mmCIF file of C-alpha atoms in Angstrom:
data_model
loop_
_atom_site.group_PDB
_atom_site.id
_atom_site.type_symbol
_atom_site.label_atom_id
_atom_site.label_comp_id
_atom_site.label_asym_id
_atom_site.label_seq_id
_atom_site.Cartn_x
_atom_site.Cartn_y
_atom_site.Cartn_z
ATOM 1 C CA MET A 1 -55.471 296.310 73.220
ATOM 2 C CA LEU A 2 -58.303 294.624 74.914
ATOM 3 C CA VAL A 3 -59.985 297.326 76.001
ATOM 4 C CA ASP A 4 -59.921 300.887 74.479
ATOM 5 C CA GLY A 5 -62.052 303.893 74.123
ATOM 6 C CA LEU A 6 -64.567 302.147 71.649
ATOM 7 C CA VAL A 7 -65.515 299.732 73.917
ATOM 8 C CA PHE A 8 -66.785 302.610 76.527
ATOM 9 C CA ALA A 9 -68.391 304.707 73.981
ATOM 10 C CA LEU A 10 -70.223 301.685 72.618
ATOM 11 C CA LEU A 11 -71.378 300.692 75.850
ATOM 12 C CA GLY A 12 -72.794 304.580 76.315
ATOM 13 C CA SER A 13 -74.583 303.740 72.840
ATOM 14 C CA ALA A 14 -76.033 300.631 74.358
ATOM 15 C CA LEU A 15 -77.072 301.771 77.550
ATOM 16 C CA ALA A 16 -78.905 305.014 75.942
ATOM 17 C CA ILE A 17 -80.803 302.381 73.705
ATOM 18 C CA GLY A 18 -81.363 299.826 76.100
ATOM 19 C CA LEU A 19 -82.395 301.690 79.167
ATOM 20 C CA ALA A 20 -84.752 304.208 77.363
ATOM 21 C CA GLY A 21 -86.255 301.255 75.542
ATOM 22 C CA ILE A 22 -86.960 299.559 78.908
ATOM 23 C CA GLY A 23 -88.700 302.603 80.142
ATOM 24 C CA SER A 24 -90.576 302.799 77.199
ATOM 25 C CA ALA A 25 -91.758 299.409 77.299
ATOM 26 C CA VAL A 26 -92.749 299.447 80.746
ATOM 27 C CA GLY A 27 -94.644 302.650 80.525
ATOM 28 C CA VAL A 28 -96.571 301.521 77.186
ATOM 29 C CA GLY A 29 -97.138 298.169 79.111
ATOM 30 C CA ILE A 30 -98.695 300.039 82.230
ATOM 31 C CA ALA A 31 -101.012 302.449 79.868
ATOM 32 C CA GLY A 32 -101.772 299.397 77.508
ATOM 33 C CA GLN A 33 -103.065 297.514 80.675
ATOM 34 C CA VAL A 34 -105.474 300.329 82.008
ATOM 35 C CA GLY A 35 -106.578 301.139 78.247
ATOM 36 C CA ALA A 36 -107.386 297.367 77.407
ATOM 37 C CA GLY A 37 -109.762 297.668 80.518
ATOM 38 C CA VAL A 38 -111.569 300.869 79.576
ATOM 39 C CA MET A 39 -112.094 299.526 75.866
ATOM 40 C CA THR A 40 -113.740 296.485 77.482
ATOM 41 C CA GLU A 41 -116.398 298.762 78.606
ATOM 42 C CA ASP A 42 -116.364 301.307 75.804
ATOM 43 C CA PRO A 43 -114.583 300.022 72.616
ATOM 44 C CA GLY A 44 -115.067 303.643 70.935
ATOM 45 C CA LYS A 45 -112.405 304.829 73.191
ATOM 46 C CA PHE A 46 -109.969 303.311 71.291
ATOM 47 C CA GLY A 47 -108.240 306.338 69.418
ATOM 48 C CA GLN A 48 -107.937 307.937 72.518
ATOM 49 C CA VAL A 49 -106.668 305.203 74.493
ATOM 50 C CA LEU A 50 -104.160 304.396 71.658
ATOM 51 C CA LEU A 51 -102.521 308.002 71.604
ATOM 52 C CA LEU A 52 -102.211 307.978 75.427
ATOM 53 C CA GLN A 53 -100.614 304.344 75.427
ATOM 54 C CA ALA A 54 -98.368 305.692 72.688
ATOM 55 C CA LEU A 55 -96.858 308.495 74.402
ATOM 56 C CA PRO A 56 -94.312 306.637 76.642
ATOM 57 C CA GLY A 57 -92.803 305.358 73.670
ATOM 58 C CA THR A 58 -91.025 308.384 72.710
ATOM 59 C CA GLN A 59 -88.523 307.694 75.259
ATOM 60 C CA GLY A 60 -87.102 304.659 73.519
ATOM 61 C CA ILE A 61 -87.093 306.974 70.239
ATOM 62 C CA TYR A 62 -84.924 309.649 71.787
ATOM 63 C CA GLY A 63 -82.498 306.487 73.239
ATOM 64 C CA LEU A 64 -82.122 305.204 69.563
ATOM 65 C CA LEU A 65 -81.460 308.267 68.396
ATOM 66 C CA ALA A 66 -78.942 309.101 70.985
ATOM 67 C CA GLY A 67 -77.419 305.599 70.344
ATOM 68 C CA PHE A 68 -77.265 306.208 66.277
ATOM 69 C CA TRP A 69 -75.540 309.578 67.077
ATOM 70 C CA VAL A 70 -72.986 307.803 68.803
ATOM 71 C CA LEU A 71 -72.396 305.092 66.178
ATOM 72 C CA ILE A 72 -72.398 308.067 63.549
ATOM 73 C CA LYS A 73 -69.836 309.975 65.592
ATOM 74 C CA LEU A 74 -67.751 306.851 65.999
ATOM 75 C CA GLY A 75 -67.910 306.390 62.160
ATOM 76 C CA LEU A 76 -69.010 302.713 62.283
ATOM 77 C CA PHE A 77 -71.682 303.302 59.541
ATOM 78 C CA GLY A 78 -68.910 304.519 57.294
ATOM 79 C CA GLY A 79 -66.674 301.833 57.568
ATOM 80 C CA THR A 80 -63.658 302.783 59.070
ATOM 81 C CA PRO A 81 -63.970 303.662 62.898
ATOM 82 C CA ALA A 82 -62.849 306.369 64.482
ATOM 83 C CA SER A 83 -59.801 306.040 66.865
ATOM 84 C CA VAL A 84 -60.972 306.670 70.311
ATOM 85 C CA THR A 85 -58.645 307.202 73.397
ATOM 86 C CA VAL A 86 -60.255 305.606 76.506
ATOM 87 C CA ALA A 87 -60.782 309.261 77.892
ATOM 88 C CA GLN A 88 -62.904 310.039 74.651
ATOM 89 C CA GLY A 89 -64.554 306.718 75.104
ATOM 90 C CA MET A 90 -65.824 307.337 78.828
ATOM 91 C CA GLN A 91 -66.469 311.091 77.738
ATOM 92 C CA ILE A 92 -68.938 309.500 75.305
ATOM 93 C CA MET A 93 -70.147 306.760 77.720
ATOM 94 C CA PHE A 94 -71.122 309.699 80.379
ATOM 95 C CA ALA A 95 -72.819 312.025 77.601
ATOM 96 C CA CYS A 96 -75.442 309.279 76.766
ATOM 97 C CA LEU A 97 -76.123 308.920 80.600
ATOM 98 C CA PRO A 98 -78.895 311.523 80.780
ATOM 99 C CA ILE A 99 -80.851 310.271 78.002
ATOM 100 C CA ALA A 100 -80.295 306.610 79.286
ATOM 101 C CA ILE A 101 -81.304 307.438 82.909
ATOM 102 C CA VAL A 102 -84.218 309.685 82.212
ATOM 103 C CA GLY A 103 -85.768 307.738 79.348
ATOM 104 C CA LEU A 104 -85.965 304.733 81.748
ATOM 105 C CA LEU A 105 -87.442 306.528 84.556
ATOM 106 C CA SER A 106 -89.555 309.243 82.594
ATOM 107 C CA GLY A 107 -90.903 306.330 80.456
ATOM 108 C CA ILE A 108 -92.263 304.625 83.654
ATOM 109 C CA ALA A 109 -93.657 307.646 85.041
ATOM 110 C CA GLN A 110 -95.269 308.663 81.950
ATOM 111 C CA GLY A 111 -96.768 305.214 81.497
ATOM 112 C CA LYS A 112 -98.217 305.667 85.199
ATOM 113 C CA THR A 113 -99.719 309.327 84.018
ATOM 114 C CA ALA A 114 -101.185 307.998 80.963
ATOM 115 C CA ALA A 115 -102.801 305.444 82.487
ATOM 116 C CA ALA A 116 -104.303 307.821 84.938
ATOM 117 C CA SER A 117 -105.264 309.881 82.025
ATOM 118 C CA ILE A 118 -107.069 307.023 80.539
ATOM 119 C CA GLY A 119 -108.984 306.675 83.484
ATOM 120 C CA LEU A 120 -109.904 310.100 83.288
ATOM 121 C CA ILE A 121 -110.995 309.683 79.754
ATOM 122 C CA ALA A 122 -113.318 306.837 80.793
ATOM 123 C CA ARG A 123 -115.483 308.757 83.028
ATOM 124 C CA ARG A 124 -115.039 311.935 81.539
ATOM 125 C CA PRO A 125 -114.544 311.926 77.946
ATOM 126 C CA GLU A 126 -114.960 315.657 77.487
ATOM 127 C CA GLU A 127 -111.379 316.085 79.386
ATOM 128 C CA THR A 128 -109.242 314.502 76.546
ATOM 129 C CA GLY A 129 -107.294 317.561 76.170
ATOM 130 C CA LYS A 130 -106.399 317.779 79.746
ATOM 131 C CA ALA A 131 -105.702 314.085 79.901
ATOM 132 C CA ILE A 132 -103.140 314.407 77.139
ATOM 133 C CA ILE A 133 -101.447 317.382 78.563
ATOM 134 C CA LEU A 134 -100.500 315.609 82.130
ATOM 135 C CA PRO A 135 -98.407 312.882 80.571
ATOM 136 C CA ALA A 136 -96.843 315.438 77.917
ATOM 137 C CA MET A 137 -95.701 317.552 80.865
ATOM 138 C CA VAL A 138 -93.546 313.954 81.829
ATOM 139 C CA GLU A 139 -92.064 314.021 78.400
ATOM 140 C CA THR A 140 -90.292 317.588 78.986
ATOM 141 C CA TYR A 141 -87.805 316.049 80.897
ATOM 142 C CA ALA A 142 -87.157 313.216 78.408
ATOM 143 C CA VAL A 143 -86.586 315.976 75.696
ATOM 144 C CA LEU A 144 -84.478 317.983 78.062
ATOM 145 C CA SER A 145 -82.327 314.853 78.519
ATOM 146 C CA LEU A 146 -81.982 314.062 74.823
ATOM 147 C CA LEU A 147 -80.826 317.706 74.393
ATOM 148 C CA ALA A 148 -78.268 317.506 77.198
ATOM 149 C CA THR A 149 -76.648 313.955 75.721
ATOM 150 C CA ILE A 150 -76.700 315.624 71.968
ATOM 151 C CA LEU A 151 -75.013 318.708 73.403
ATOM 152 C CA LEU A 152 -72.505 316.714 75.468
ATOM 153 C CA LEU A 153 -71.689 314.294 72.288
ATOM 154 C CA ASN A 154 -71.109 317.486 70.097
ATOM 155 C CA SER A 155 -68.736 318.703 72.696
ATOM 156 C CA ILE A 156 -66.377 315.582 72.224
ATOM 157 C CA LYS A 157 -64.128 316.121 69.776
ATOM 158 C CA LEU A 158 -62.498 312.873 68.060
ATOM 159 C CA SER A 159 -59.201 312.673 66.295
#
């Protein structure tokens, strides 16, 4: 059969990994651009800037986790793939959408927030704690979407 459920399930895995990874790459890039500007003026802020630049990278990790979760569920690491109907494959694909979509959007939003927080540290280094909390708030929604994806994936029974 040309198209079976495995195709849809693998598409879901690819979307989770790819879209969340894109969000992280863009977010880390945005924060990095601002961070480089701040370190031009004050190289001593490298540690603080690095922490804030790294925060948007977590969405990519979450997407990768969800994608691997699907591959393990399908038995692709064990040698013999599970038999997946088209309906089950589509269920897996849709289960991956929360982390795929939220990972993409929250990675970019977190990068923008981290960039603003780097600007805060540049002017008021004593406010580092507050500067870290602001982008961490964006992280909450990425974590919730990963949780939703995992719960949805675990609710799908494969034969």
